[in-house]
Coordinates of C-alpha atoms in Angstrom, one line a residue:
X1 CA -16.8 37.1 91.4
X2 CA -14.2 37.2 88.7
X3 CA -11.4 34.6 88.3
X4 CA -8.5 34.8 85.9
X5 CA -6.8 31.9 84.2
X6 CA -3.8 31.8 81.9
X7 CA -1.3 29.5 80.2
X8 CA -3.4 27.9 77.5
X9 CA -0.3 26.4 76.0
X10 CA 0.7 26.5 72.4
X11 CA 1.3 24.4 69.4
X12 CA 3.3 21.2 70.0
X13 CA 5.1 19.6 67.2
X14 CA 7.0 16.3 67.2
X15 CA 10.2 16.0 65.2
X16 CA 12.4 12.9 64.7
X17 CA 15.7 12.9 66.6
X18 CA 17.7 13.3 63.3
X19 CA 15.8 16.5 62.4
X20 CA 15.5 18.3 65.7
X21 CA 17.8 21.1 64.5
X22 CA 15.8 21.8 61.4
X23 CA 12.9 23.8 63.0
X24 CA 15.4 25.9 65.0
X25 CA 17.5 26.6 61.9
X26 CA 14.3 27.6 60.0
X27 CA 13.2 29.8 62.9
X28 CA 16.6 31.6 62.9
X29 CA 16.5 32.2 59.2
X30 CA 13.0 33.5 59.4
X31 CA 13.8 35.8 62.4
X32 CA 17.0 37.1 60.7
X33 CA 15.1 37.9 57.5
X34 CA 12.0 39.4 59.1
X35 CA 11.6 43.2 59.3
X36 CA 11.0 44.7 62.7
X37 CA 7.3 44.8 63.6
X38 CA 5.0 45.9 66.3
X39 CA 2.8 43.6 68.4
X40 CA 0.6 41.2 66.5
X41 CA -3.1 40.9 67.1
X42 CA -5.2 37.7 67.2
X43 CA -7.7 37.3 64.5
X44 CA -10.9 36.4 66.4
X45 CA -12.7 35.3 63.2
X46 CA -10.5 32.2 63.0
X47 CA -11.0 29.4 65.4
X48 CA -8.2 27.4 66.9
X49 CA -7.5 24.2 68.8
X50 CA -5.9 23.9 72.2
X51 CA -3.1 21.6 70.9
X52 CA -1.8 20.5 67.6
X53 CA -3.6 19.2 64.5
X54 CA -2.1 16.2 62.7
X55 CA -4.8 15.5 60.1
X56 CA -7.5 17.3 58.2
X57 CA -10.1 16.1 55.6
X58 CA -13.0 18.0 54.0
X59 CA -16.2 16.4 53.1
X60 CA -18.4 18.9 51.3
X61 CA -18.7 21.9 53.6
X62 CA -17.5 20.0 56.7
X63 CA -13.9 20.0 57.8
X64 CA -12.8 17.1 60.0
X65 CA -9.8 17.5 62.3
X66 CA -7.6 14.9 64.0
X67 CA -4.8 15.4 66.5
X68 CA -3.8 15.9 70.1
X69 CA -6.4 18.5 71.0
X70 CA -9.4 18.5 73.4
X71 CA -11.2 21.6 72.2
X72 CA -11.8 23.9 69.2
X73 CA -13.0 27.5 69.8
X74 CA -12.4 31.1 69.3
X75 CA -8.9 32.4 70.2
X76 CA -8.6 34.0 73.6
X77 CA -4.9 34.7 73.7
X78 CA -2.7 33.8 76.6
X79 CA -5.2 34.5 79.3
X80 CA -8.8 35.5 79.8
X81 CA -10.9 36.5 82.7
X82 CA -14.1 34.5 83.3
X83 CA -17.0 34.6 85.8
X84 CA -16.3 31.9 88.4
X85 CA -20.0 31.1 88.9
X86 CA -21.1 30.8 85.2
X87 CA -17.8 30.1 83.4
X88 CA -18.6 32.8 80.9
X89 CA -15.8 35.0 79.5
X90 CA -15.8 38.5 81.0
X91 CA -15.7 41.0 78.2
X92 CA -14.2 43.2 77.1
X93 CA -10.6 42.0 77.5
X94 CA -7.8 42.5 75.0
X95 CA -6.1 39.3 73.6
X96 CA -2.6 38.6 75.0
X97 CA 0.0 37.4 72.6
X98 CA 1.9 34.9 74.8
X99 CA 1.3 33.4 78.2
X100 CA -0.1 35.1 81.3
X101 CA 1.4 33.7 84.5
X102 CA 0.4 36.3 87.1
X103 CA -2.5 38.7 87.7
X104 CA -3.4 41.2 90.4
X105 CA -6.3 43.7 90.5
X106 CA -5.4 47.4 90.2
X107 CA -8.0 48.5 92.7
X108 CA -10.0 50.4 90.1
X109 CA -11.6 47.4 88.2
X110 CA -8.6 46.8 86.0
X111 CA -5.8 44.3 86.1
X112 CA -2.0 44.2 86.1
X113 CA -0.8 41.1 84.2
X114 CA 2.6 39.5 84.0
X115 CA 4.0 36.5 82.2
X116 CA 5.8 35.8 79.0
X117 CA 4.2 37.8 76.3
X118 CA 5.0 40.4 73.6
X119 CA 1.7 42.2 73.1
X120 CA -1.6 43.0 74.7
X121 CA -4.5 44.1 72.5
X122 CA -2.2 44.8 69.6
X123 CA 0.0 47.1 71.8
X124 CA 3.6 46.1 72.3
X125 CA 4.1 45.0 75.9
X126 CA 6.9 42.7 77.1
X127 CA 5.8 40.5 80.0
X128 CA 4.2 43.3 82.0
X129 CA 1.0 45.3 81.3
X130 CA -1.9 47.2 82.8
X131 CA -5.5 46.6 81.5
X132 CA -8.1 49.2 82.5
X133 CA -11.6 48.3 83.7
X134 CA -13.0 49.1 80.2
X135 CA -10.7 46.4 78.7
X136 CA -8.2 48.9 77.1
X137 CA -4.5 48.7 77.5
X138 CA -3.2 51.6 79.6
X139 CA -0.2 53.8 78.7
X140 CA 1.5 52.6 81.9
X141 CA 4.6 50.7 80.9
X142 CA 7.6 51.4 83.1
X143 CA 10.2 49.0 81.5
X144 CA 10.8 46.6 78.7
X145 CA 11.0 43.3 80.6
X146 CA 13.2 40.5 79.3
X147 CA 12.2 37.1 80.7
X148 CA 9.1 35.9 82.6
X149 CA 7.1 37.6 85.3
X150 CA 5.8 35.0 87.7
X151 CA 4.3 37.0 90.6
X152 CA 2.5 40.3 91.0
X153 CA 1.3 41.8 94.3
X154 CA -0.4 45.2 94.7
X155 CA 0.2 46.7 98.2
X156 CA -0.8 50.2 99.3
X157 CA -0.7 51.5 95.7
X158 CA 2.7 49.9 94.9
X159 CA 3.1 47.0 92.4
X160 CA 5.6 44.3 93.4
X161 CA 6.9 42.2 90.5
X162 CA 8.7 38.8 90.9
X163 CA 10.0 36.2 88.4
X164 CA 12.9 35.3 86.2
X165 CA 13.5 38.5 84.3
X166 CA 15.5 41.7 84.0
X167 CA 14.7 45.2 82.8
X168 CA 16.1 46.1 79.4

């Protein structure tokens, strides 16, 4: 039995009321000055937390972290399949850059995933992707989706997609 979970959240930052506009302004400047790129990939050699870190101190070879997180571990991306009985990750599965909100089996051991993401396994995919049984991202990509896919249903070989999105 395989179960799929998603929406592992992201970094949360707190900003005073006076300076709430500053992160948005910095983000706009960075986005306007950044060259076009393809999908990013997650570096699975670097561990991460499930929420934000507010303090760090090193004592010899030990790094102590403080903040609003409950766990530290290897990055999984925005969704990862796991075995419902053992809780172990099902591998291989490409990392998702964003949040997975909907999953449906493809009938051949793979998955269709939907949500709010920009890449899967280093391949550009906007909110809709097909992952083969071997964990690779398929060439199937009918549209560039703007917005969030919230529901997927496979019926008689047809994929039905629902959510708050439009096709670009």
